[in-house]
C-alpha positions as a Python dict, from the first residue, in 0.01 Angstrom:
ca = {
    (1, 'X'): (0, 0, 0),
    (2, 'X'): (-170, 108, -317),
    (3, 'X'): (-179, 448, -392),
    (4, 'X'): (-486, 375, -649),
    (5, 'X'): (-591, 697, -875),
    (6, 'X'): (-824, 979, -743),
    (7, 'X'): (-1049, 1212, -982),
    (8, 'X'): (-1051, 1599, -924),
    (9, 'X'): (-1344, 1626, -750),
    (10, 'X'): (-1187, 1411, -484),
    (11, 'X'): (-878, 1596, -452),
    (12, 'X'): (-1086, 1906, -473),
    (13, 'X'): (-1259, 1757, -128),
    (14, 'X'): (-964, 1668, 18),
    (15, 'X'): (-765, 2010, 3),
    (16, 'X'): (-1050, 2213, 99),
    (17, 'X'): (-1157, 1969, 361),
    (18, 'X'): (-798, 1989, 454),
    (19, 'X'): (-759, 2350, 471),
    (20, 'X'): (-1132, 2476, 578),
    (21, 'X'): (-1155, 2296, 871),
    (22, 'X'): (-885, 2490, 1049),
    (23, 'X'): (-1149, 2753, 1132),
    (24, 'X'): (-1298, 2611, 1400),
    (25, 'X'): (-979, 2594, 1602),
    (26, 'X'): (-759, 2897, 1749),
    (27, 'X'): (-664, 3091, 1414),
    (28, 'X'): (-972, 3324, 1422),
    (29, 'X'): (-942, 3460, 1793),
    (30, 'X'): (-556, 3483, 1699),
    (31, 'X'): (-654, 3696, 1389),
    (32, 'X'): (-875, 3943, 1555),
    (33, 'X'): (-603, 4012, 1815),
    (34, 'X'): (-378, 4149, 1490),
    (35, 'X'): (-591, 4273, 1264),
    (36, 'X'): (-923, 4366, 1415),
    (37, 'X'): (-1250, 4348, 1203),
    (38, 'X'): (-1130, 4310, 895),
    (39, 'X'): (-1011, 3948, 914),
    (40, 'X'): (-1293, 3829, 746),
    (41, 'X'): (-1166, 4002, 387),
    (42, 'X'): (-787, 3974, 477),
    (43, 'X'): (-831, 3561, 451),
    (44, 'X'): (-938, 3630, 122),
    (45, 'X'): (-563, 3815, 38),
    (46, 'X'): (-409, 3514, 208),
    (47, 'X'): (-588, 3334, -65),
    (48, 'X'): (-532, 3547, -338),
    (49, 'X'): (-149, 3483, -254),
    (50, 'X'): (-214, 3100, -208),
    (51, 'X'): (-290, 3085, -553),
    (52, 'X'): (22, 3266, -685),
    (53, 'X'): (170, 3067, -465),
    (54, 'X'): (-2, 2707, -593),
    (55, 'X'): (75, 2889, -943),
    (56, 'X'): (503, 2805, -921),
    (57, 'X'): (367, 2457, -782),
    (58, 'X'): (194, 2360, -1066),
    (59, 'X'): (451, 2494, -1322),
    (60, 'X'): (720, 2294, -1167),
    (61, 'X'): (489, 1939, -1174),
    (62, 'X'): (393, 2042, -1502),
    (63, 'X'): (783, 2071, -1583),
    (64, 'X'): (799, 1716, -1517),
    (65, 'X'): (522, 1562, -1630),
    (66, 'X'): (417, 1227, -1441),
    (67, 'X'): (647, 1278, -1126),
    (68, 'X'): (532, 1450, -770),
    (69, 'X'): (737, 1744, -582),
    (70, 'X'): (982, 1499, -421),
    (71, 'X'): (1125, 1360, -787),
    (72, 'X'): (1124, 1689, -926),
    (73, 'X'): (1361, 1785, -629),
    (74, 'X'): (1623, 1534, -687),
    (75, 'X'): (1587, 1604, -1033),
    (76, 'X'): (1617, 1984, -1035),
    (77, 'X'): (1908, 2000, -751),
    (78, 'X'): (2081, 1683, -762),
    (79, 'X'): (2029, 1339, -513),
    (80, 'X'): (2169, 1500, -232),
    (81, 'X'): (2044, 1847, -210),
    (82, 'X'): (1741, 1740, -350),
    (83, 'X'): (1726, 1488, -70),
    (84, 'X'): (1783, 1806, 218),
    (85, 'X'): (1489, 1934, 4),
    (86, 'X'): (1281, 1694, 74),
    (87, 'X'): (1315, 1651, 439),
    (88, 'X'): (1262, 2009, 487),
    (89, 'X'): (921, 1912, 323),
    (90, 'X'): (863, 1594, 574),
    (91, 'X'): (983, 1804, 861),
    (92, 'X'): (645, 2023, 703),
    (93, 'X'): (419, 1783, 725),
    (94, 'X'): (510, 1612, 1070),
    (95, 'X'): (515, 1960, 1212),
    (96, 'X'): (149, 2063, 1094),
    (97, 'X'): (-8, 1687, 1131),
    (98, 'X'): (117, 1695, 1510),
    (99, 'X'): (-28, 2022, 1570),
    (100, 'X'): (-352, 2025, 1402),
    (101, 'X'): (-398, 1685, 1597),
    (102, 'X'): (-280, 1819, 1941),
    (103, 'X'): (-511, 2171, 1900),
    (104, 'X'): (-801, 1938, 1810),
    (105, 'X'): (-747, 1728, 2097),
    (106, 'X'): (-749, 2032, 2332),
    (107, 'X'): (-1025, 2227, 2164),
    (108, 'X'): (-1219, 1919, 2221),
    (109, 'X'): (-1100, 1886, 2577),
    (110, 'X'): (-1246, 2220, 2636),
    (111, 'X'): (-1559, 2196, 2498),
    (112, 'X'): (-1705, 1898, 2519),
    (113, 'X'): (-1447, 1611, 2683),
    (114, 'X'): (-1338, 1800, 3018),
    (115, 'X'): (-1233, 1496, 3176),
    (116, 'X'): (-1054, 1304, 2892),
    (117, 'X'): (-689, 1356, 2897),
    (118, 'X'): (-513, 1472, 2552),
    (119, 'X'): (-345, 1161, 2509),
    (120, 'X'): (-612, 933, 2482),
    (121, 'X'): (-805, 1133, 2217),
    (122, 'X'): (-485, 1174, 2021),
    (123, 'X'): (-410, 761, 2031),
    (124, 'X'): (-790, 688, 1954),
    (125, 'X'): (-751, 964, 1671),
    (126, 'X'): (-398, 818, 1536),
    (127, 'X'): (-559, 473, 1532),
    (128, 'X'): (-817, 579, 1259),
    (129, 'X'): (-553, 762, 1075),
    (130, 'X'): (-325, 466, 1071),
    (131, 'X'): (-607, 229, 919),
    (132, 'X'): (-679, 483, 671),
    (133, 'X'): (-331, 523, 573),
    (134, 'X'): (-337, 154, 570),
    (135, 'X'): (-648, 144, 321),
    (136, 'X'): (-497, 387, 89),
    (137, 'X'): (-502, 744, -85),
    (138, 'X'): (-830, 624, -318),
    (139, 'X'): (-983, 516, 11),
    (140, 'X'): (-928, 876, 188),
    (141, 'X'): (-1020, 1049, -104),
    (142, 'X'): (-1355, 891, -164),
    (143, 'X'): (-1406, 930, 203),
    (144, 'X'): (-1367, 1288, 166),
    (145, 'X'): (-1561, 1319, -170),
    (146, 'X'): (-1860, 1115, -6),
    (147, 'X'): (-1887, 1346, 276),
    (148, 'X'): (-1773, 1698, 185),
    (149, 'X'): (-2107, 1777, 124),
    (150, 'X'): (-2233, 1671, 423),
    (151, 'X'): (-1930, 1864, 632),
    (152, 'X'): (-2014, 2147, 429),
    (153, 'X'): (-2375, 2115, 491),
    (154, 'X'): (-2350, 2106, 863),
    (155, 'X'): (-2109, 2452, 850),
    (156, 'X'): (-2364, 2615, 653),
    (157, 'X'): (-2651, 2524, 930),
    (158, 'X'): (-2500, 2650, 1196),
    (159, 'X'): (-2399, 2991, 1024),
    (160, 'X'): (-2722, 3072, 915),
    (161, 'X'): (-2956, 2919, 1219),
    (162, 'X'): (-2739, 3188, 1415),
    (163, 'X'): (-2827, 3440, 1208),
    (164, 'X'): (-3049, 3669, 1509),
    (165, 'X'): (-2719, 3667, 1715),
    (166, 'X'): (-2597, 3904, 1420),
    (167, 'X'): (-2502, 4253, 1448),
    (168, 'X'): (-2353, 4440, 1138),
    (169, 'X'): (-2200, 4713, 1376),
    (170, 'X'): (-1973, 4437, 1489),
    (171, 'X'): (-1765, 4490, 1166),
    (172, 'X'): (-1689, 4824, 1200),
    (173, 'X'): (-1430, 4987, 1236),
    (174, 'X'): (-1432, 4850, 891),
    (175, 'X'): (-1024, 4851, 810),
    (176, 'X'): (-955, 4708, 1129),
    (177, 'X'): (-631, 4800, 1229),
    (178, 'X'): (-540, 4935, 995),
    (179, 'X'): (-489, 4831, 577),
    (180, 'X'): (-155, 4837, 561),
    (181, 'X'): (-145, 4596, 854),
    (182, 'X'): (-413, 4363, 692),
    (183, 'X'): (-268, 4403, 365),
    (184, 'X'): (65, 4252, 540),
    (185, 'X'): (-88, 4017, 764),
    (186, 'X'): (-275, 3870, 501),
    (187, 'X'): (28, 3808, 221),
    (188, 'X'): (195, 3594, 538),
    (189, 'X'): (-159, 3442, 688),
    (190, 'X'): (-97, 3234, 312),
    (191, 'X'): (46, 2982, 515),
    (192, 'X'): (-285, 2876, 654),
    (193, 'X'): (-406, 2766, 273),
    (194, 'X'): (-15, 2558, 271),
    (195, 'X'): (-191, 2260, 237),
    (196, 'X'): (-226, 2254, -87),
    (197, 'X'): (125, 2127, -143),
    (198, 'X'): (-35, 1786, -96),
    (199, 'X'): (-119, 1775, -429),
    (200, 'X'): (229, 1782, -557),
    (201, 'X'): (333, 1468, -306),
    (202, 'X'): (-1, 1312, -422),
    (203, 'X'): (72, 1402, -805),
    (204, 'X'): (142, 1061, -953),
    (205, 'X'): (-231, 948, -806),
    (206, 'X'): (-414, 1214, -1018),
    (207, 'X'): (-482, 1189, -1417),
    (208, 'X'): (-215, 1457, -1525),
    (209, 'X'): (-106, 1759, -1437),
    (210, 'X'): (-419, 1962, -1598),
    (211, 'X'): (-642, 1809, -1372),
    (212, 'X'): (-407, 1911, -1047),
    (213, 'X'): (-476, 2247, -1166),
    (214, 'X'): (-800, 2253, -1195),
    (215, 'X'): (-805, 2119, -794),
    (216, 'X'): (-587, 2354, -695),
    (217, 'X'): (-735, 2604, -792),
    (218, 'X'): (-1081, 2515, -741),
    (219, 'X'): (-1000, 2435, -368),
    (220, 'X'): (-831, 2701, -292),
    (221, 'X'): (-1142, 2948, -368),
    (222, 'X'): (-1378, 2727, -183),
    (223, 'X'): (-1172, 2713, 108),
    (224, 'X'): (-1121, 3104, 47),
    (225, 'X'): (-1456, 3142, 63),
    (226, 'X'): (-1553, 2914, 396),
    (227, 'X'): (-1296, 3087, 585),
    (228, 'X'): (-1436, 3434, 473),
    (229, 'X'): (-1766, 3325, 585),
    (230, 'X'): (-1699, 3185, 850),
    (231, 'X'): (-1490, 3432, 990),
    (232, 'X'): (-1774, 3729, 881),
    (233, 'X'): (-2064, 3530, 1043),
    (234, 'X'): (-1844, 3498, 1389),
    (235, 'X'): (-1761, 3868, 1383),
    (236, 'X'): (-2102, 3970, 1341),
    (237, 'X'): (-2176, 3757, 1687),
    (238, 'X'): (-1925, 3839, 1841),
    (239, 'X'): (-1834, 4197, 1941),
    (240, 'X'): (-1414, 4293, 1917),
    (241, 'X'): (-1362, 4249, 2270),
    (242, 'X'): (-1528, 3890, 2320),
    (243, 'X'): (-1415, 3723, 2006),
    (244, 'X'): (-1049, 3798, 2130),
    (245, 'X'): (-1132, 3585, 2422),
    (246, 'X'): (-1306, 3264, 2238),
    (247, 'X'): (-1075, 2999, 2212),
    (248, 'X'): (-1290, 2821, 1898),
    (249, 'X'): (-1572, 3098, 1782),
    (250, 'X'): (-1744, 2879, 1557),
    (251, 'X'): (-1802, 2645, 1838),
    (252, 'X'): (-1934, 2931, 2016),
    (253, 'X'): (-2174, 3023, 1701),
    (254, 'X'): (-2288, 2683, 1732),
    (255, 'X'): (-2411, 2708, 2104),
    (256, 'X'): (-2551, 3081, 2096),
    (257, 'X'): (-2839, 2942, 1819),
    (258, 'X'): (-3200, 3003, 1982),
    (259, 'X'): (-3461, 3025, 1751),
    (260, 'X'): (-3834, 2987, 1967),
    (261, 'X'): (-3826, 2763, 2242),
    (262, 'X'): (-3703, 2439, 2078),
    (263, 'X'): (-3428, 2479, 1827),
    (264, 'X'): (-3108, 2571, 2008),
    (265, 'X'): (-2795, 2398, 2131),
    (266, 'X'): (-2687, 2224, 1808),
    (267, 'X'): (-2345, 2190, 1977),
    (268, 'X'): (-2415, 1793, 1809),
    (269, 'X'): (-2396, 1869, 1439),
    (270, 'X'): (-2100, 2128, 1531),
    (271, 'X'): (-1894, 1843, 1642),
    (272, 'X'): (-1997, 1572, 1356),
    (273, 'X'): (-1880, 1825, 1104),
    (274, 'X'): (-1567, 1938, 1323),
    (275, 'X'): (-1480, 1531, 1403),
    (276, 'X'): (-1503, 1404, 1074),
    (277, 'X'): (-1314, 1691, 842),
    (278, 'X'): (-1027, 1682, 1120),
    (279, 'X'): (-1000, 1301, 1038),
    (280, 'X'): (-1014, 1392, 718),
    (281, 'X'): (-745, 1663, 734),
    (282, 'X'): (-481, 1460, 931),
    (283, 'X'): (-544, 1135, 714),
    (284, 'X'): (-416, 1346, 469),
    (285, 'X'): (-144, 1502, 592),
    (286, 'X'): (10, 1178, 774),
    (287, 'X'): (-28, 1002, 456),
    (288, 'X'): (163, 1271, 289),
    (289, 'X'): (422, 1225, 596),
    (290, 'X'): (442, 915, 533),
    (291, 'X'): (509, 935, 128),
    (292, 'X'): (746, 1142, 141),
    (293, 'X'): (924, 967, 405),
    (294, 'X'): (931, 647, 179),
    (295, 'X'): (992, 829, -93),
    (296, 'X'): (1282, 1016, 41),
    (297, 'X'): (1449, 667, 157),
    (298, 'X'): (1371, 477, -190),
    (299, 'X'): (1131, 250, -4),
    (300, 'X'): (894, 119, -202),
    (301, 'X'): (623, -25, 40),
    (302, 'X'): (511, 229, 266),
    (303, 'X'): (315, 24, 500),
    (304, 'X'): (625, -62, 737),
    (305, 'X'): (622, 331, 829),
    (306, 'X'): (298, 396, 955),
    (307, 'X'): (333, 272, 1279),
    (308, 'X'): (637, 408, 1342),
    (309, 'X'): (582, 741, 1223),
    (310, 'X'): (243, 760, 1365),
    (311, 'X'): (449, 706, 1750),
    (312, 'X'): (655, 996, 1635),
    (313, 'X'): (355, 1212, 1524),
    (314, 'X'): (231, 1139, 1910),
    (315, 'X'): (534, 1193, 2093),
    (316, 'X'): (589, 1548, 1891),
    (317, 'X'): (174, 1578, 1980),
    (318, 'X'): (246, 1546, 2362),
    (319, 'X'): (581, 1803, 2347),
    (320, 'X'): (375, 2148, 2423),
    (321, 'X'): (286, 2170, 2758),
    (322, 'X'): (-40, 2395, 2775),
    (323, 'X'): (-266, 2522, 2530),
    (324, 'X'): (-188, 2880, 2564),
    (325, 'X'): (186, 2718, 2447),
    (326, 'X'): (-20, 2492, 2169),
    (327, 'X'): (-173, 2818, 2062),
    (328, 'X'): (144, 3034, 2045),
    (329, 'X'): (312, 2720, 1812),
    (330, 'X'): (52, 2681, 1585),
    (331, 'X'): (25, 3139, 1517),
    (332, 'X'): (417, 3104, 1463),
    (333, 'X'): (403, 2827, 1263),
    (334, 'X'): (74, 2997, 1049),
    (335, 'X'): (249, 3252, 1030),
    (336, 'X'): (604, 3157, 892),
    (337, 'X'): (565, 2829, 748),
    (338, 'X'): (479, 2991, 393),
    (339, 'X'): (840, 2953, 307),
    (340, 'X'): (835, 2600, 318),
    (341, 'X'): (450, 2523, 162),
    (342, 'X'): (460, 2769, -120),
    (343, 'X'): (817, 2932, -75),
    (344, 'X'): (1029, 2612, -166),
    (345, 'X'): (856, 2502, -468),
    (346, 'X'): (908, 2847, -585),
    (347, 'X'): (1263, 2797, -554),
    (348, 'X'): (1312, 2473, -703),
    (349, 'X'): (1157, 2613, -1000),
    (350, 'X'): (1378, 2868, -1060),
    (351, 'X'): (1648, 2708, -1044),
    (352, 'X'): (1478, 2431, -1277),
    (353, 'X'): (1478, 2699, -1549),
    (354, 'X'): (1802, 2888, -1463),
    (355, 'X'): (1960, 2525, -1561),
    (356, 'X'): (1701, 2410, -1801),
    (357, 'X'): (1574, 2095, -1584),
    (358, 'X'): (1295, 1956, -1761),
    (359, 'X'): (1144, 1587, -1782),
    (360, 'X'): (1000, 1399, -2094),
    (361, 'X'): (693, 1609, -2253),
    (362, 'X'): (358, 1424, -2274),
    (363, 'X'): (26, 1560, -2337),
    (364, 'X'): (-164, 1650, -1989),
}
């Protein structure tokens, strides 16, 4: 399987792709139970902290210039702690690629497929991950550059065709719950923007380490800045009390639009955008399953382990038993799993300079 090379713009499409599309699930409802009204500016402190976070990321790639996260592991610690390193990492990824795939599938199940069991919408779903796996990083990447406009497009319809369902006095009390509770809640909501540790497994595909900076950081503010929107627009529609019963508000958005007597119900381009960034989202998290997997092992072609992995991703998909229990796994796992995404690479870098690791300098 060829890894091929990707330009920024195309990583910049896949991370915030990647990270963005998370609104539209449970995370929203889940914030507004914590903090209130003010989640809409507390995302943007869970990005603000993202970034520091993405910050010891890139300084440790750009330690070792020309190698991703899982080299600079086994490099900075040694083969075998490196090694435990590194399967803490692929532990990451199978964890959030099952659960963003199971809370799709039962989002979907709620809204529009009533009838369809989980199970077949997560096989039908793993199938088109699986061939794009098989295709290739370049593949999902130009996928995601072609179409990120179009996904982004389609979010920005629906928040502003909605706009006479909008009430400012929705967003008061304006501090929420409190600021010392947002200010909290949104250092350890920096979990939800932990995607963008992709672009250390998916180093070696980009042109240097200056231009995984420059995607980094530029798709971390857009996705910022989505997830602000998105959750100010839903706020506005919503009043406290219902939004903390909504299991996806933007889907909600979507179906209160009414403008005259002939635009409303655009429950249609909702779903087109929601459909096609998930695919995006979990191609690119299975495929960064599956590289560090390989990697991990020393196996050079990774195309033996997609089929395999992708029955483990389902069998870990089908473990919850409800979505309230879906729900309460992905919060925890939002919640926490900044100790792994941005927490470890920290780490490693640390102790990278405490014992003067370093790989061969080259101009990036």
């Amino acid at each position: 399987m060829r890894e091929g090379k990707i330009g920024v713009q195309e990583a910049i499409a896949l991370i915030a792709i990647t990270i963005s599309v998370k609104v539209y699930f449970t995370s929203p409802t889940y914030v507004s139970k914590i903090i209130g009204t003010a989640s809409w500016y507390m995302t943007l402190i869970s990005t603000a902290t993202a970034i520091l976070g993405f910050t010891f990321i890139y300084k440790l790639l750009k330690r070792f210039p020309g190698k991703d996260l899982i080299d600079a592991f086994e490099l900075t610690l040694g083969h075998i702690v490196g090694f435990i390193a590194s399967m803490v990492l692929l532990l990451y990824f199978l964890v959030n690629t099952s659960l963003l795939l199971r809370e799709f599938a039962e989002v979907l199940k709620i809204y529009a497929l009533p009838l369809t069991p989980p199970s077949f919408v997560i096989g039908m779903f793993l199938m088109m991950v699986c061939i794009s796996c098989f295709l290739g990083l370049e593949s999902i990447a130009r996928t995601a550059r072609l179409i990120g406009l179009y996904v982004l497009a389609g979010f920005l319809i629906v928040i502003i065709l909605a706009f006479n369902n909008y009430d400012y006095h929705n967003l008061f009390p304006f501090l929420g719950n409190g600021l010392g509770k947002t200010l909290l809640a949104g250092a350890s909501r920096s979990s939800f923007y932990g995607e963008v540790i992709s672009l250390g497994i998916i180093a070696t595909s980009m042109q240097g380490v200056s231009h995984i900076k420059k995607a980094g950081y530029t798709a971390l503010t857009i996705s910022g800045l989505i997830v602000s929107i998105a959750l100010f627009a839903t706020m506005m529609a919503f009043n406290y009390a219902t939004s903390q019963e909504i299991v996806s508000r933007m889907y909600e958005l979507s179906r209160v639009i009414r403008i005259g007597g002939f635009l409303q119900r655009l429950d249609p381009i909702f779903l087109f955008t929601w459909c096609i960034g998930t695919l995006i989202a979990i191609s690119l998290l299975f495929y960064c399953l599956v590289k560090t997997y390989c990697k991990s092992f020393k196996i050079k072609d990774m195309r033996p382990a997609i089929i395999p992995l992708a029955v483990i991703v389902f069998t870990v998909c089908m473990l919850p038993e409800d979505m309230i229990t879906i729900s309460e796994y992905v919060q925890f796992i939002r919640q926490n799993d900044w100790s792994i995404s941005l927490g470890l690479p920290t780490v490693v870098l640390i102790i990278a300079v405490i014992r003067k690791k370093k790989g061969v300098s080259k101009s990036v």
